[in-house]
Coordinates of C-alpha atoms and ligand atoms in Angstrom, one line a residue:
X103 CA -2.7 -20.2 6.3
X104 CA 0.1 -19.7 9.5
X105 CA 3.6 -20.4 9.1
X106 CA 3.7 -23.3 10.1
X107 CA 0.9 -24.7 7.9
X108 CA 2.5 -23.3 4.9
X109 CA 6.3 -25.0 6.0
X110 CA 3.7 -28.4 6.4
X111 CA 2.5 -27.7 2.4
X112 CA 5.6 -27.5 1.2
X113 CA 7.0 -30.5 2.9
X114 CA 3.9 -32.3 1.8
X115 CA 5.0 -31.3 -2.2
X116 CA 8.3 -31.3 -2.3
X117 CA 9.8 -33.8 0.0
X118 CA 11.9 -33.9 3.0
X119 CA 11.7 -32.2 6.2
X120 CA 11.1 -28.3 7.2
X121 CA 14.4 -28.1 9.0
X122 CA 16.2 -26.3 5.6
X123 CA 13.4 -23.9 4.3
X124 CA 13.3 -20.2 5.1
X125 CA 10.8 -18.0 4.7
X126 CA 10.7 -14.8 2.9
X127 CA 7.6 -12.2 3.1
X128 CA 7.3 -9.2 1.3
X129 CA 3.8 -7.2 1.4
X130 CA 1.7 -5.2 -1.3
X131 CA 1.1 -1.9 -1.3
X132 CA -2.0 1.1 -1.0
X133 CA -0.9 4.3 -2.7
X134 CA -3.0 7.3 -0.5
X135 CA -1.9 10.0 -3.3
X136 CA 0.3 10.2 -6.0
X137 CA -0.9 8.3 -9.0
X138 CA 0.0 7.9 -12.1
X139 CA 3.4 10.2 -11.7
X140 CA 6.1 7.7 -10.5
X141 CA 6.9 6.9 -14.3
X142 CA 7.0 10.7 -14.7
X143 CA 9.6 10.9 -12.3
X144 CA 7.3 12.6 -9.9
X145 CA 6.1 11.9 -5.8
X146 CA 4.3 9.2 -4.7
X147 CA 2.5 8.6 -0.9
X148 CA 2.3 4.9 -0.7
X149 CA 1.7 2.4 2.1
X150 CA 3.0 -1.3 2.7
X151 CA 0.4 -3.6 3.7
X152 CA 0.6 -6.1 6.5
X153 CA -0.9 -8.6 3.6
X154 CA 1.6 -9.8 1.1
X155 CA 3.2 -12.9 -0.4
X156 CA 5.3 -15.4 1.7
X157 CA 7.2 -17.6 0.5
X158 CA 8.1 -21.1 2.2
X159 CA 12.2 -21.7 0.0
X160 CA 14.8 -24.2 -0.1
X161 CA 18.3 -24.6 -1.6
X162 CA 19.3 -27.8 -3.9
X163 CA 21.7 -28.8 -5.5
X164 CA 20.1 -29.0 -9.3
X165 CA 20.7 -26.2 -11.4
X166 CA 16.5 -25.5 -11.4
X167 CA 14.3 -23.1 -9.6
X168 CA 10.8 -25.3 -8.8
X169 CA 7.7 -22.8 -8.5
X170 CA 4.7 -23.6 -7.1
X171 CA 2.0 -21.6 -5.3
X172 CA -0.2 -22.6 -2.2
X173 CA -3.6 -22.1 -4.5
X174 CA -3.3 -23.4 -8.0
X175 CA -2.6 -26.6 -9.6
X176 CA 1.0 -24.8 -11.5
X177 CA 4.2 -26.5 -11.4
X178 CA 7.3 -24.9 -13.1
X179 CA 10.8 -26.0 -13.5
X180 CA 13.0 -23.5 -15.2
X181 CA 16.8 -24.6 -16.4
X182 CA 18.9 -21.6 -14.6
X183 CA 21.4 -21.7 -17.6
X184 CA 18.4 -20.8 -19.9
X185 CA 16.1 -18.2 -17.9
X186 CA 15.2 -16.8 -20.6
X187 CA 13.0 -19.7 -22.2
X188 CA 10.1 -19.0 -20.1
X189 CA 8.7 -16.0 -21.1
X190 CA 5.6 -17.1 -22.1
X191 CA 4.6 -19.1 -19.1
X192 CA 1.4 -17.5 -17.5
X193 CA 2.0 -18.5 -13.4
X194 CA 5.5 -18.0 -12.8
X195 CA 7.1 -15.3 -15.6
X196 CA 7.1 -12.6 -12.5
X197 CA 9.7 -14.8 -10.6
X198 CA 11.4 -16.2 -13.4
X199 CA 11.4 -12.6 -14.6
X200 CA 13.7 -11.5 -11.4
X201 CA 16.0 -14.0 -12.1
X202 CA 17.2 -12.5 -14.9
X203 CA 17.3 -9.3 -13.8
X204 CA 19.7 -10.7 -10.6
X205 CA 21.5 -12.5 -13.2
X206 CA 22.2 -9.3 -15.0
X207 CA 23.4 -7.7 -12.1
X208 CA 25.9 -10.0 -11.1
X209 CA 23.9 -12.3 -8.6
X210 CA 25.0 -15.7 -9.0
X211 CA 21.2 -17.6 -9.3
X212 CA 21.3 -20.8 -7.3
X213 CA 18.8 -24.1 -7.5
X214 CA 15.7 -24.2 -5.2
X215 CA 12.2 -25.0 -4.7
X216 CA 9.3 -22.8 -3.5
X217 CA 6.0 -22.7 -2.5
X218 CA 4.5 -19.3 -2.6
X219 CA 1.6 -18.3 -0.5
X220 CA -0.3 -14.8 -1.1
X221 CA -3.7 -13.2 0.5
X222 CA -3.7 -10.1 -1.6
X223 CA -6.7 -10.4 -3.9
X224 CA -4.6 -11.0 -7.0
X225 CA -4.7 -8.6 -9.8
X226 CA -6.7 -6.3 -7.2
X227 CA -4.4 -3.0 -7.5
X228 CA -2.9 -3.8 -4.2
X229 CA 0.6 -5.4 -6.5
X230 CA 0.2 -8.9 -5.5
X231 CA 2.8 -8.8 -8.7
X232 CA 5.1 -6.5 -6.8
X233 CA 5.1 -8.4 -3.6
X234 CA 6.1 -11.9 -5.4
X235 CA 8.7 -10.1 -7.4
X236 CA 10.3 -8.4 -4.3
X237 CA 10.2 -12.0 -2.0
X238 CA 11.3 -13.9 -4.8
X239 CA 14.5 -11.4 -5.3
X240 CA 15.1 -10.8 -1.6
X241 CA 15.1 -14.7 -1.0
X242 CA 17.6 -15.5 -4.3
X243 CA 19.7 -12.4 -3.8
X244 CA 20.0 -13.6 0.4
X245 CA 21.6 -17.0 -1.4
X246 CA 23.8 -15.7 -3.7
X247 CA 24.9 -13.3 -1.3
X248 CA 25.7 -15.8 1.5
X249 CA 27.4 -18.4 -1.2
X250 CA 29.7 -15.4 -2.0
X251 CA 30.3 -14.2 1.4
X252 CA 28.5 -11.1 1.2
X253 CA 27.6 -10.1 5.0
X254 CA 25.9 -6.9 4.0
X255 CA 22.0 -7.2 4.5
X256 CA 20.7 -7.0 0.8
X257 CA 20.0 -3.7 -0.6
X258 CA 16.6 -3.4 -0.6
X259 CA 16.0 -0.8 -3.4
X260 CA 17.7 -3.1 -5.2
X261 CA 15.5 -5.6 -5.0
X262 CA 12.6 -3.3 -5.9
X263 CA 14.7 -2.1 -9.2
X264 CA 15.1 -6.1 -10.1
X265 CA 11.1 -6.5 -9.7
X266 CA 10.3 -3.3 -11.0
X267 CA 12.9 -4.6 -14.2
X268 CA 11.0 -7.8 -14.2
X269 CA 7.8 -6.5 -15.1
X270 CA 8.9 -4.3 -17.9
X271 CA 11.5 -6.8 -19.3
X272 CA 10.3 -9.6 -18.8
X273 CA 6.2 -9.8 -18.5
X274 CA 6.1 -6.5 -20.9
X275 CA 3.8 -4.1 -18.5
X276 CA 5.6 -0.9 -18.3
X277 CA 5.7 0.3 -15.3
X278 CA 7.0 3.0 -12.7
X279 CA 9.2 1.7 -9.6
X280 CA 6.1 2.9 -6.9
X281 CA 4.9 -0.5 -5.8
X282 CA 8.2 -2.7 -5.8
X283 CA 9.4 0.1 -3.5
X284 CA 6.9 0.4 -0.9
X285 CA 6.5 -3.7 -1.3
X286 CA 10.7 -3.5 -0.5
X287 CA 11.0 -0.2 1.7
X288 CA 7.7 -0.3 3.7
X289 CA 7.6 0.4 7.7
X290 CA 5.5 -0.5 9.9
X291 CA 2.8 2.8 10.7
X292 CA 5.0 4.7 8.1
X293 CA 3.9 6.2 4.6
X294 CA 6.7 6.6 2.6
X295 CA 7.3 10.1 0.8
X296 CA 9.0 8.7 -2.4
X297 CA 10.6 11.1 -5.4
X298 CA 10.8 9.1 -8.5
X299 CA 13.3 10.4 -10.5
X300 CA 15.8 10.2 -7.9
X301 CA 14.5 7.9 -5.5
X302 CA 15.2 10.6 -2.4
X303 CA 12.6 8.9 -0.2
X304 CA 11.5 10.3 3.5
X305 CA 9.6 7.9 6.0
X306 CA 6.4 10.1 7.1
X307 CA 4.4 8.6 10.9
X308 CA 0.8 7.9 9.5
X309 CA -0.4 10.3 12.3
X310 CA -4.4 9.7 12.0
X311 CA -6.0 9.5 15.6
X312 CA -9.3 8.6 15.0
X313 CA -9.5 6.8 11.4
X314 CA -8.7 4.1 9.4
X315 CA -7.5 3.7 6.1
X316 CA -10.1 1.2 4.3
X317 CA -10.1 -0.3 1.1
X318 CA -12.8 -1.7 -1.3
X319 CA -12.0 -3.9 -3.8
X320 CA -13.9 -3.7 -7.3
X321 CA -13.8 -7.2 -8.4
X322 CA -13.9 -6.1 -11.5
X323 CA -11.5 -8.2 -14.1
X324 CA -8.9 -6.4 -15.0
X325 CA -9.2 -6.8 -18.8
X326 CA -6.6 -4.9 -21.2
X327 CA -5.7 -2.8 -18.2
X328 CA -1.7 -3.5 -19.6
X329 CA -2.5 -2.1 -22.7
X330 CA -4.2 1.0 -21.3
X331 CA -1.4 1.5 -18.7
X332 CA 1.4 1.1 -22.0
X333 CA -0.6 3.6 -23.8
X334 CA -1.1 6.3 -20.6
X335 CA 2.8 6.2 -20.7
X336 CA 2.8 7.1 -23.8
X337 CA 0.5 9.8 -23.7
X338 CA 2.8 11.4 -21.2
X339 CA 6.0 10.9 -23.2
X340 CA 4.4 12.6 -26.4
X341 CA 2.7 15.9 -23.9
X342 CA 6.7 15.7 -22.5
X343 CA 7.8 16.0 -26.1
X344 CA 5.2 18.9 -26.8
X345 CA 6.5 20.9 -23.7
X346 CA 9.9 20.6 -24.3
X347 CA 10.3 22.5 -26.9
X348 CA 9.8 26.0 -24.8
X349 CA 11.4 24.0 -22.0
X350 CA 14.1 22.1 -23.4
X351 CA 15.9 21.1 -19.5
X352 CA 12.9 19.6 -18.2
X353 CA 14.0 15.6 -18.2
X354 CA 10.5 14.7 -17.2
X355 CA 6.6 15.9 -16.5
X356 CA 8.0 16.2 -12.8
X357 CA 10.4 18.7 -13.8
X358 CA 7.6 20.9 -14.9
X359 CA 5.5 23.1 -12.7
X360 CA 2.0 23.6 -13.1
X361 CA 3.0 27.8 -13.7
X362 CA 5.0 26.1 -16.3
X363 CA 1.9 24.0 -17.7
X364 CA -0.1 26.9 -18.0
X365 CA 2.3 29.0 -19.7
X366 CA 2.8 26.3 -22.4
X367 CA 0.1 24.1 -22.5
X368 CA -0.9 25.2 -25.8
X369 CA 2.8 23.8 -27.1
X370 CA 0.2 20.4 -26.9
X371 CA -2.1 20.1 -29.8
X372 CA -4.2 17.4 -28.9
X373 CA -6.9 17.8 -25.8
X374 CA -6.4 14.1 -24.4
X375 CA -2.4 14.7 -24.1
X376 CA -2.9 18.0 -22.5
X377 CA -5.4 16.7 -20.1
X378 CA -3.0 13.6 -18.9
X379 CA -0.3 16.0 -18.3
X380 CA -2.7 18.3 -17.0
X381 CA -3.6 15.7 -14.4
X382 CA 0.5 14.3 -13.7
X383 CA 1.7 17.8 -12.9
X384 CA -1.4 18.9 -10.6
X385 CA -1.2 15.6 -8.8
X386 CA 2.5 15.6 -8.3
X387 CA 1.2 19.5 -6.6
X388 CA -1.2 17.5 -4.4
X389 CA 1.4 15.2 -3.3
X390 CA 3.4 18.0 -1.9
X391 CA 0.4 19.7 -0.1
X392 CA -0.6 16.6 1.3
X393 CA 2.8 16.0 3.0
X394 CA 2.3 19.3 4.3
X395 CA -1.4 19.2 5.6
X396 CA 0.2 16.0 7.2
X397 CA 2.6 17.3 9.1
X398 CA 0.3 20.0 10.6
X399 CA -2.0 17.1 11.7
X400 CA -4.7 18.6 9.1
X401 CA -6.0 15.6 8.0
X402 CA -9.1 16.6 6.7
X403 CA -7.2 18.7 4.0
X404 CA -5.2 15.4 3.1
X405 CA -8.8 13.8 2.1
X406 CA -9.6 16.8 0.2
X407 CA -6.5 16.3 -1.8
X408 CA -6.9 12.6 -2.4
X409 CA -10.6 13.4 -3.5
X410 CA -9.1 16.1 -5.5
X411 CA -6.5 13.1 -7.2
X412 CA -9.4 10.9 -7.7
X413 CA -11.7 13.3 -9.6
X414 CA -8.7 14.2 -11.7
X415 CA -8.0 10.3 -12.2
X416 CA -11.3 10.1 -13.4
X417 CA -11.7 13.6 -15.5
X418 CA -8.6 13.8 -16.7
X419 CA -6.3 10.6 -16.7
X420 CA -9.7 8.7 -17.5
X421 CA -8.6 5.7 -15.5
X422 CA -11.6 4.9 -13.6
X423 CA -15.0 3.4 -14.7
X424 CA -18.1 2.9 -13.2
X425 CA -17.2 0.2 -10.7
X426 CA -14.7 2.5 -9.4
X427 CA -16.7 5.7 -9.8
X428 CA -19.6 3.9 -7.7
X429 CA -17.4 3.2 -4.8
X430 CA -15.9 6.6 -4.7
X431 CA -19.4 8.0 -5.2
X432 CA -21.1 6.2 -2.2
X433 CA -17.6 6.4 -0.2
X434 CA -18.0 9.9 -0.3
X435 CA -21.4 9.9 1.0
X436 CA -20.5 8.3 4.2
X437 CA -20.3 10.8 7.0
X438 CA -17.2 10.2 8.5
X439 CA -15.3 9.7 5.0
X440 CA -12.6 12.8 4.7
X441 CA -11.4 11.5 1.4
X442 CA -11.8 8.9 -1.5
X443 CA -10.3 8.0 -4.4
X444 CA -9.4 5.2 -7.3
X445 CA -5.3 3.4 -6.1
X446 CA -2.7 2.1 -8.1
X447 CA -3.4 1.8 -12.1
X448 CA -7.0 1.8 -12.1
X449 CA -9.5 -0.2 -15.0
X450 CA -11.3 -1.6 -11.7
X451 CA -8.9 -2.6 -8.9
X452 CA -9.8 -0.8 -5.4
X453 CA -10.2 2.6 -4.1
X454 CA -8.8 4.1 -0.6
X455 CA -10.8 6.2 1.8
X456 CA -9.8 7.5 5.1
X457 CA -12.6 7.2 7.3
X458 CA -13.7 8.1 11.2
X459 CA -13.3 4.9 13.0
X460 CA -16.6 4.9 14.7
X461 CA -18.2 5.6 11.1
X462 CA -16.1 2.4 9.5
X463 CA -19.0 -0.1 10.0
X464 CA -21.7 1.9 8.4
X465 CA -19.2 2.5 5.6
X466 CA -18.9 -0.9 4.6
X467 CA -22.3 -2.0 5.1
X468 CA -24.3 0.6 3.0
X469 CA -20.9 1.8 0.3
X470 CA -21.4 -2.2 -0.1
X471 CA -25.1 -2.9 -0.8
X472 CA -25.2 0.1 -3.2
X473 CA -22.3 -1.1 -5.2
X474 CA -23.9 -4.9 -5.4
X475 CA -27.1 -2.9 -6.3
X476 CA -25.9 -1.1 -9.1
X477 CA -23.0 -3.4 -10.6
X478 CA -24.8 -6.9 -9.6
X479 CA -22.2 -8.2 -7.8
X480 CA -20.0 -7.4 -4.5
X481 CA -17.7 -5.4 -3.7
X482 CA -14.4 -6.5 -0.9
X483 CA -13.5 -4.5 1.9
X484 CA -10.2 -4.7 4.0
X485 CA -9.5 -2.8 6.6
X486 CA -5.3 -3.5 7.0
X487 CA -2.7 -1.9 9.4
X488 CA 0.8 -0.3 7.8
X489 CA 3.3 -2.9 7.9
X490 CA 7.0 -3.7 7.3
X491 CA 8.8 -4.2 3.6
X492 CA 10.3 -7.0 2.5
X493 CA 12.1 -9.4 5.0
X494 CA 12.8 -12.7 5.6
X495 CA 11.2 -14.3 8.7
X496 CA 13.5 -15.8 10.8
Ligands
LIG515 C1 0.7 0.7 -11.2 C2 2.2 0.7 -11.5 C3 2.9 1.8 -10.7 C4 2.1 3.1 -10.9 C5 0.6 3.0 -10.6 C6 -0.1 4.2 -10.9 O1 0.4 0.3 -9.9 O2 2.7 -0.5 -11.3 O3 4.2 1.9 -11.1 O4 2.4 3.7 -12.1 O5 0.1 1.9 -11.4 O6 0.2 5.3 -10.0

């Protein structure tokens, strides 16, 4: 759908004429390394995409925000005196969700309608949640700021915090601040070097002559994958526990180094809470080298880390599953693949591979018949360019 087709839709539903609606984009996310540590206060490597969520917004005068969405039949109407009433609505918590969060920070939340329009696959691992969340908050926060006179742009880390406190407050999935920050903070051909327990961040070039960055999409449905992720987190928390008591400063699993680990892993009785922490602390390790085969243009070592992360995703985390082992599998027995590995929570979702562009063809073709052959149905595949973070299109 263009711009100009989606400013047509919403006409078309809600009335009017397109000379008072704006438009607000802000794009999803690949992680290349770094998983499962942001909640640890550890690094992450992510990516914004060039695909995202856009969404087509006007003021009004009722005290209502209208939601609907280019692809599905929902309407919602939600009282802005009483955000808190619609928790339990399935299409529309993650927006109503952020206008709490503004509300709690002091943003004043005004009436409007929009009309969202996505082309992430949604519920793919690519946070199609953390794109809505971050548009949605950039677009109310630009109103309440210009009805109070703010002229400051709006602070864009923010806005991931709001979407990032959505989704635990409000739609009850616990999660770090990784993709509402690259969804918010993205630049275009820029990987963004993020430390989660501070949120010291560094903009790295995605230097990669000669390859592409290609994802495949399980299509596998992400049943219970909440639950799992809740329960991951608490794994860590009780291995964090465990460790602290010979290392009583350490304020997280990224305080620790993996020396450390060794010293007192035994501090952690149980085998599948070693082995998560195991994994957090050598991953937040790989993060680091990564950066640094980076920056000496090595990128073959940066795929022999991620393939390193994904093999401890699946060993250790235990995050992956067939769907996601057989893409990784075949991936990695493309020539011209330097690295594979699961992205984002995992329980299906998509994997990333860096691949030699002339090789990128051949990739999809046979990584895709193998996967249909053995799981029965098909894969996705995108190939997408780095783009910019959350930003209203003027
Ligand atoms: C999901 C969460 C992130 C992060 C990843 C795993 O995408 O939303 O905060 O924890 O999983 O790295």
């Amino acid at each position: 759908m263009t711009l100009q087709e989606l400013k047509r839709e919403f006409v078309r539903l809600y009335g009017g004429d397109e000379s008072d609606v704006r438009l607000f984009m802000s794009p999803g996310r690949v992680n290349l390394i770094g998983e499962h540590t942001d909640y640890n206060g550890g690094y992450v490597f992510p990516a914004a995409l060039t695909m995202g969520t856009t969404i087509a917004v006007r003021q009004i005068p009722e005290r209502v925000i209208r939601l609907r969405a280019t692809d599905l039949p929902d309407f919602v109407e939600a009282d802005i005196d009483n955000l808190d009433n619609y928790r339990d609505i399935k299409w529309g918590n993650y927006q109503i969700g952020v206008a709490v969060e503004l509300q709690k920070r002091g943003y004043e939340i005004l009436g409007c309608e929009m009309l969202f329009y996505g082309n992430l696959p949604y519920g793919g691992g690519l946070s199609s949640s953390a794109s809505i969340e971050v548009a949605t908050a950039l677009a109310l926060a630009t109103f309440s700021n210009e009805k109070k006179g703010v002229t400051e742009p709006v602070n864009m880390i923010e806005m991931a915090q709001v979407g990032q406190g959505a989704e635990c407050n409000y739609c009850g999935v616990n999660c770090g601040i990784m993709d509402q920050f690259a969804s918010a903070m993205g630049k275009k051909n820029q990987v963004i070097f993020l430390n989660c327990k501070n949120l010291d961040f560094k903009l790295v070039p995605l230097e990669m002559d000669g390859y592409k960055i290609v994802i495949a999409n399980t299509n596998k449905k992400r049943s219970l994958a909440d639950s799992k992720y809740n329960e991951r987190r608490a794994q860590c928390e009780e291995g964090l526990k465990a460790l602290r008591r010979a290392l009583p400063e350490a304020e997280c699993l990224g305080d620790i180094s993996m020396e450390q680990f060794i010293e007192h892993k035994a501090l952690i009785e149980d085998e599948i809470i070693r082995n998560r922490v195991e994994h957090v602390i050598s991953e937040d390790n790989r993060v680091l080298l990564s950066i640094e085969a980076l920056n000496s243009g090595n990128v073959v070592e940066f795929g022999r880390l991620m393939n390193g992360s994904g093999d401890s995703l699946r060993d250790l985390y235990e995050v992956t599953g067939v769907e996601l082992d057989t893409l990784v599998e075949e991936a990695r027995k493309i020539d011209g693949t330097i690295g594979s590995r699961m992205t984002g929570a995992g329980f299906g979702g998509c994997t990333v591979s860096i691949v030699r562009e002339d090789a990128v063809d051949e990739f999809i073709e046979k990584v895709g018949r193998a996967y249909e052959e053995k799981i029965g149905y098909a894969a996705s595949f995108y190939v997408d360019n780095v783009g910019d973070g959350g930003h209203e299109i003027k």
